[in-house]
Coordinates of C-alpha atoms in Angstrom, one line a residue:
X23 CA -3.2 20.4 17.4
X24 CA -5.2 17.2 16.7
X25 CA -4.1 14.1 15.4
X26 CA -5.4 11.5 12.4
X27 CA -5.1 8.2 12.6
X28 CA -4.7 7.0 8.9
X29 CA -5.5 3.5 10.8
X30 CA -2.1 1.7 9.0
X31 CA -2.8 2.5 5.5
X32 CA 0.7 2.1 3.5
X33 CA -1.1 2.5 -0.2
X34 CA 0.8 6.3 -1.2
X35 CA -1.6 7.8 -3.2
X36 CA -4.0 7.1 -0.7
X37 CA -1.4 8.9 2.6
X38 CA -0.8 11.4 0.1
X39 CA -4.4 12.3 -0.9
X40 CA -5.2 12.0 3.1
X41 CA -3.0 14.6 3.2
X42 CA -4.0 16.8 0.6
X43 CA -7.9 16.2 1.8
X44 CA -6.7 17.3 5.4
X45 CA -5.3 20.3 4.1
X46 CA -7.8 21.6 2.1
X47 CA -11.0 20.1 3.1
X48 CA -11.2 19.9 7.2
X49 CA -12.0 22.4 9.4
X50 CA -8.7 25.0 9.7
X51 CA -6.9 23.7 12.5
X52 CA -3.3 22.4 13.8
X53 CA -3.7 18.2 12.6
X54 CA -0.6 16.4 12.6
X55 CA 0.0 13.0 10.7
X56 CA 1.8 10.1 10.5
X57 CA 2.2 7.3 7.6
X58 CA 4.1 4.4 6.4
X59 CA 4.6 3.2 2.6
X60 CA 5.7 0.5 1.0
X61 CA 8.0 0.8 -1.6
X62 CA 7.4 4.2 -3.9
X63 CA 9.2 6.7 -5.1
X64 CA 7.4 10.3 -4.2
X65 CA 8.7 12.8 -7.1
X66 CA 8.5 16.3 -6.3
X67 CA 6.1 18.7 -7.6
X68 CA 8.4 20.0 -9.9
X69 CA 10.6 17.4 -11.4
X70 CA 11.0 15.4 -13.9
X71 CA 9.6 11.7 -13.2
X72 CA 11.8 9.8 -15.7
X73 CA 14.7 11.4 -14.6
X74 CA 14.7 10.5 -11.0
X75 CA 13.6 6.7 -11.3
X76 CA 15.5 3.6 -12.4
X77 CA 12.6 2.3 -14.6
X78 CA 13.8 -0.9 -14.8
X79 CA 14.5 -1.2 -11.5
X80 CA 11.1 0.1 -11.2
X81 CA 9.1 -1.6 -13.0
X82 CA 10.9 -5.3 -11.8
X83 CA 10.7 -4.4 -8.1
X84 CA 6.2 -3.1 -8.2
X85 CA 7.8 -0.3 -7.1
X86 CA 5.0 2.7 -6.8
X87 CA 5.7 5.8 -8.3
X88 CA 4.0 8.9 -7.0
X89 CA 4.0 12.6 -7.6
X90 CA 3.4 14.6 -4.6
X91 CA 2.1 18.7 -4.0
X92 CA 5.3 19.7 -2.6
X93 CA 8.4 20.9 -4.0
X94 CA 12.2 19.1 -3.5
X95 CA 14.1 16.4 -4.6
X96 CA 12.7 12.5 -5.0
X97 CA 12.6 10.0 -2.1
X98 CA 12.9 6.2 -1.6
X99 CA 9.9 5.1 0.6
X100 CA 9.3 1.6 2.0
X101 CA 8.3 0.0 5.5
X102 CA 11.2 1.3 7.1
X103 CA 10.5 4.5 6.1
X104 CA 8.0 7.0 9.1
X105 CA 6.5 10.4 7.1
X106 CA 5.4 12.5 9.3
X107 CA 3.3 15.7 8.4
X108 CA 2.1 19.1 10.2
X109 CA -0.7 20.9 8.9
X110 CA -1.8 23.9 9.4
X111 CA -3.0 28.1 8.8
X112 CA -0.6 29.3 6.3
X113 CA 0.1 32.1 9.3
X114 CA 3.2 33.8 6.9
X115 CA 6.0 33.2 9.0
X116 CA 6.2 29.2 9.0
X117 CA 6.1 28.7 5.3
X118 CA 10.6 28.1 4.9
X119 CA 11.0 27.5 8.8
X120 CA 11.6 24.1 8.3
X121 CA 13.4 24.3 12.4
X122 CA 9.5 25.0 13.5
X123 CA 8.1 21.6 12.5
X124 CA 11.5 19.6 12.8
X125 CA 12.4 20.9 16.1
X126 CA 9.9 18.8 17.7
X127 CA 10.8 15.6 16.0
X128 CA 14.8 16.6 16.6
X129 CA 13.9 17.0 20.6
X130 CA 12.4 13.2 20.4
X131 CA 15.4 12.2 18.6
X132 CA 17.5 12.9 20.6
X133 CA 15.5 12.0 23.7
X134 CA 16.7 8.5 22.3
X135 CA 19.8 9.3 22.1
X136 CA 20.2 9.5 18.3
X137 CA 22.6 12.9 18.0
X138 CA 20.2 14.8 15.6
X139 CA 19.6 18.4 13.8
X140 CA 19.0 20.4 11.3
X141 CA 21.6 20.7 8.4
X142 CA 21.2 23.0 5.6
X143 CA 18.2 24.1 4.6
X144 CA 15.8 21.0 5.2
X145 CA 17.4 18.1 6.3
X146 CA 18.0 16.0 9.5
X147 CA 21.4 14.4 10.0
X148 CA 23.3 12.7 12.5
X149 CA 27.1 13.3 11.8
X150 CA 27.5 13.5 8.3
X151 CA 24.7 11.7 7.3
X152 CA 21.1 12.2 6.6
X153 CA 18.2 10.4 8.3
X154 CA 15.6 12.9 7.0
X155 CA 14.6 15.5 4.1
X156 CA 11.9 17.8 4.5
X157 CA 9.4 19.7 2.3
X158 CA 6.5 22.7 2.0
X159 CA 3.5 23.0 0.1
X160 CA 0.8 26.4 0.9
X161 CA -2.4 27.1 -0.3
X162 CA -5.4 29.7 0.5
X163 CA -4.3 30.3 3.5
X164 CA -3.1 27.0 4.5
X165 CA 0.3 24.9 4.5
X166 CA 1.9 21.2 5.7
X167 CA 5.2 20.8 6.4
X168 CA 6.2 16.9 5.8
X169 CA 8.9 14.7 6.5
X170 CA 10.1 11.3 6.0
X171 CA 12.1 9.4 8.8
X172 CA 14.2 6.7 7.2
X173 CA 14.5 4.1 10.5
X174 CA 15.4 0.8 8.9
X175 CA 14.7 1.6 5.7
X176 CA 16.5 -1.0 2.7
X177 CA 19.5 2.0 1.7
X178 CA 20.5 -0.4 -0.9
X179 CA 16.8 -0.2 -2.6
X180 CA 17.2 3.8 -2.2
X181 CA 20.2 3.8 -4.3
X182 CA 19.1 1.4 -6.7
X183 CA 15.2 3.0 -7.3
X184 CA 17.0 6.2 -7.8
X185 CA 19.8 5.6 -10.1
X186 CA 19.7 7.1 -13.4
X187 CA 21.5 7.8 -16.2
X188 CA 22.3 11.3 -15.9
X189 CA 23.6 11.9 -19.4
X190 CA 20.2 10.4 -21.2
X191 CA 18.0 13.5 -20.4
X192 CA 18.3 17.5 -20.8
X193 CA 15.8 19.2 -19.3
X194 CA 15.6 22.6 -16.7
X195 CA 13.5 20.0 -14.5
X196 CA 14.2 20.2 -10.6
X197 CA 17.3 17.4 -10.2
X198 CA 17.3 15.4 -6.8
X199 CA 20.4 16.1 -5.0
X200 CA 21.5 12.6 -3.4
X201 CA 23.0 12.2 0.0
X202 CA 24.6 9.7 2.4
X203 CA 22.3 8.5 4.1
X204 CA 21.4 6.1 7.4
X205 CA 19.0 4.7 9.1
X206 CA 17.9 5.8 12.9
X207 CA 18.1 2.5 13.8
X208 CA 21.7 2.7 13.4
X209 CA 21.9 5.5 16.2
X210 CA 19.5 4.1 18.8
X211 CA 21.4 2.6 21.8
X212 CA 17.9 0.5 22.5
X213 CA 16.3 -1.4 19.4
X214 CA 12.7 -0.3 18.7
X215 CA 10.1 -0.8 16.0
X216 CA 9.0 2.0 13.6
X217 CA 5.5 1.7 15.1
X218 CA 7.2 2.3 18.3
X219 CA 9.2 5.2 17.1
X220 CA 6.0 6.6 15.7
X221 CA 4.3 5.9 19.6
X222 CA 7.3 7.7 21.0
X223 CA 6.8 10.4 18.6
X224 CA 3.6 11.0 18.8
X225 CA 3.2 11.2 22.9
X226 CA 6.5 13.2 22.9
X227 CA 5.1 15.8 20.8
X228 CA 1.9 16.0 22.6
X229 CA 3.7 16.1 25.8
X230 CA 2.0 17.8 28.7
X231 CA -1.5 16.8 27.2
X232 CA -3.6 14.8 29.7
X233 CA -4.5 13.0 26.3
X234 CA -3.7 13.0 23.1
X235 CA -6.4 14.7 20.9
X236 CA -7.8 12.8 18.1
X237 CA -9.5 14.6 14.7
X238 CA -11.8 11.3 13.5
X239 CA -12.4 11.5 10.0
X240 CA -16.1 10.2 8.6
X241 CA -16.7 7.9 6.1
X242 CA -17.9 10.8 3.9
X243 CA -14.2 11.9 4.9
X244 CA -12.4 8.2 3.7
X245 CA -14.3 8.0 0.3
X246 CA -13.2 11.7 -0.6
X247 CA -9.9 10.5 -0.3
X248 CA -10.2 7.4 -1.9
X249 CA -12.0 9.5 -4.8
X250 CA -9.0 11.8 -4.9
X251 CA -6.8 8.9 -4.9
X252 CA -8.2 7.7 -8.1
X253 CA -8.4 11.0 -9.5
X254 CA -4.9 12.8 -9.0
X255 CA -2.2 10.0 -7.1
X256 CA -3.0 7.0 -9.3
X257 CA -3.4 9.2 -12.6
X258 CA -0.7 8.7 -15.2
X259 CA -1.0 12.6 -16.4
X260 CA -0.4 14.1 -12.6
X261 CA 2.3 11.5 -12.0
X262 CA 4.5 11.1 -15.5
X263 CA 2.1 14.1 -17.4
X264 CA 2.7 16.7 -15.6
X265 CA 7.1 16.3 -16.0
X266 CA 8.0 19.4 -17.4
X267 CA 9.5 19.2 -21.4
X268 CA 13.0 17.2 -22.0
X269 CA 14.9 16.1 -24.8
X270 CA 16.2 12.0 -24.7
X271 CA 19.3 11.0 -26.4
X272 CA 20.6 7.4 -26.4
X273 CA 24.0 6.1 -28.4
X274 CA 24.8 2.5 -28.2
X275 CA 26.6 0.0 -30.1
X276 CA 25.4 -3.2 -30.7
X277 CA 27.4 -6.2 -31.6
X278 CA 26.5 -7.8 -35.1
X279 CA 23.8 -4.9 -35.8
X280 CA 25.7 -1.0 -35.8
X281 CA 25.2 1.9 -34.5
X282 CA 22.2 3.2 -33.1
X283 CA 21.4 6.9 -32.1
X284 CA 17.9 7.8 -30.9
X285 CA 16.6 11.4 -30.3
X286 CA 13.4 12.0 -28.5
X287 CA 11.6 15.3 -27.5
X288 CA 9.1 14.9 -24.7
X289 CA 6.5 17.6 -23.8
X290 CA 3.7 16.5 -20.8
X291 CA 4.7 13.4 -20.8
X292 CA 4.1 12.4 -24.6
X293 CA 6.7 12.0 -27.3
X294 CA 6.7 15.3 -29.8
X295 CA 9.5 14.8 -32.1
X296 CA 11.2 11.7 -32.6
X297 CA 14.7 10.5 -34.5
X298 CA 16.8 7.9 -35.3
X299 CA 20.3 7.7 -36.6
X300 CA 23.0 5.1 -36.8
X301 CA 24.5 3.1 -39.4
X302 CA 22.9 0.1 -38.9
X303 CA 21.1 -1.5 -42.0
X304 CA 17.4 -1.9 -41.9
X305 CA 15.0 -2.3 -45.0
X306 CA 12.0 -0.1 -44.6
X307 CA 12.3 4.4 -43.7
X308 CA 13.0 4.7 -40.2
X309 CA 10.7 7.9 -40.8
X310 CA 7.6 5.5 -40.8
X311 CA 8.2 4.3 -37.3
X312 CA 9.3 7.9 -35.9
X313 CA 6.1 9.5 -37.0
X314 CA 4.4 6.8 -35.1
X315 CA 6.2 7.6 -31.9
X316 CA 4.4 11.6 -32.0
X317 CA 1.8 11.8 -29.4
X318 CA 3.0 8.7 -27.7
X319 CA 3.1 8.4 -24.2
X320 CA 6.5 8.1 -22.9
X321 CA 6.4 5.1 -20.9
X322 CA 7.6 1.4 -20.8
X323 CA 4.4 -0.1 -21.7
X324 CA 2.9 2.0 -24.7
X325 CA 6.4 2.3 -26.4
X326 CA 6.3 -1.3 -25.9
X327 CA 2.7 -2.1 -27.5
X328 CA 3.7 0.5 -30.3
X329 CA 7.4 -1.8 -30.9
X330 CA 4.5 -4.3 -31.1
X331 CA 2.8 -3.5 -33.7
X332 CA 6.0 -3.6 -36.2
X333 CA 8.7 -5.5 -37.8
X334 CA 11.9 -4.0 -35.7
X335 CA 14.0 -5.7 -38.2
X336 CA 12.9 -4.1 -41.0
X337 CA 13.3 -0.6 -39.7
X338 CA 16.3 -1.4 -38.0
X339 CA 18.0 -4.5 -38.6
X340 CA 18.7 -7.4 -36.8
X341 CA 17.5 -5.8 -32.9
X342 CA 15.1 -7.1 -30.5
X343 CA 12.3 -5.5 -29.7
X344 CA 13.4 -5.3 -25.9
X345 CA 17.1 -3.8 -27.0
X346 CA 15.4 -0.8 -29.3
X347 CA 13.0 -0.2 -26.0
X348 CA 16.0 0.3 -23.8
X349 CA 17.2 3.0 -26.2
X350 CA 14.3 4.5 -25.9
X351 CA 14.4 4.4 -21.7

């Protein structure tokens, strides 16, 4: 096994397109990774983005939001937060065998003292509470098994990224199952810094090695994974496109204006069917404004610049803009 230095990048989509390039474009081998992001939310391959993310909170905080190969639930990443990742042959017996790739980070653990292991299917926990979620992705012949390591990690930024309205959106998307959680830092009868914790790591898993072996990528290496950052991790249709179809349905009351109840069918990310009900007065066919919501992305800032473009008051009586967006999120 070699390891890659991703020299202290903490951009996500450019870690996660490190890894993806590893995995599919180096020679086959055993490479093992570290990284550090600042704050993002990494959805899982198979979930819905809009309902694992706070967009508010989101959008207030800069808050990244990233879609990653693997499957699972969504995480909370920020500078308290160590990933680690194994890659390797897809061999047919490690693909599931979560214990294989955590066992080494578990014997570290608890090297320091911190009580860990495996619970369930994927997770590390000390006690009760989990300090780490795990995930898979294989392909030709080849697989990663990844990790994050939440250290000192802001918990109450992990509730708040995450926290959404379950009732607002139907859809047979993957739902994130949410946990207690802790830091390591909590556990760790000497303090430490994450880069030391990743030091620690790193020499305890190459333990016995007179060195530890390095894998140096090229810069033909760095701009293919700058160019896959650009192309998949920072593209809106991998990371909000790609959600699989849901329904939206928002009823609120609003003093001095009525009822308002708003219906919205999304399929790859873009509004399909759209309807609004209520008994709220407005002037003008609230038809006229529904058929300009069809092949809309569904996102803050074009449902915004659509809301723009007419008089909310006239469709819908007296309603900001801002309040008819909220429905809509």
């Amino acid at each position: 096994m070699r390891f890659i230095d991703n020299h202290n990048i903490t951009d996500p989509t450019l870690n996660l397109a490190l890894e993806e390039y590893i995995l599919r474009s180096l020679p086959e081998d055993e490479y093992l990774l570290f990284y550090i992001n600042e704050p993002s939310i990494i959805i899982g391959k198979n979930q819905n983005t809009v309902e694992e993310i706070n967009a508010e909170y989101v959008k207030e905080n800069g808050i990244h939001v990233v879609r990653r190969l693997s499957g699972g639930g969504a995480v909370y990443h920020d500078l308290g937060n160590l990933s680690f990742s194994f890659i390797m042959k897809d061999d047919g017996k490690s693909f599931h065998n979560f214990k294989k790739f955590t066992e080494p980070v578990v014997r570290a653990l608890r090297k320091l003292g911190v009580d860990a292991e495996l619970s369930g299917r994927n997770d590390l926990q000390v006690g009760e509470r989990k300090i780490s979620g795990n995930a898979q992705f294989a392909t030709k012949g080849k697989m990663f098994s990844h990790g994050t390591l939440l250290f000192d990690s802001e918990i109450e930024n992990v509730v708040s990224a995450l926290k959404v309205n379950a009732e607002k959106y139907v859809s047979k998307a993957t739902k994130s199952i949410r946990s207690r959680v802790a830091n390591i830092s909590e556990f760790l009868k000497e303090p430490m810094t994450i880069q030391e914790l990743r030091q620690y790591l790193l020499e305890s898993i190459f333990e016995g090695e007179p060195e530890i072996p390095v894998y140096e990528l090229t810069e033909e290496d760095w701009a293919n994974v700058r160019k896959l950052a650009d192309e998949r991790y920072r593209s809106w249709d991998w990371n909000y496109g790609r959600s699989p179809a849901f329904n939206v349905r928002q009823t609120k009351r609003i003093e001095g204006a009525g009822t308002y109840d708003i219906r919205l069918q999304v399929e790859e990310g873009k509004i399909v069917d759209a309807a609004v009900f209520g008994d709220f007065f407005g002037r003008g066919e609230t038809s006229e404004v529904t058929s300009k919501l069809i092949g809309t992305r569904y996102d803050a800032e074009s449902l915004g610049k659509l809301l723009d473009e007419i008089d909310v008051n006239f469709y819908f009586g007296p309603i900001t803009k801002e309040q008819l967006l909220s429905l809509m999120l």
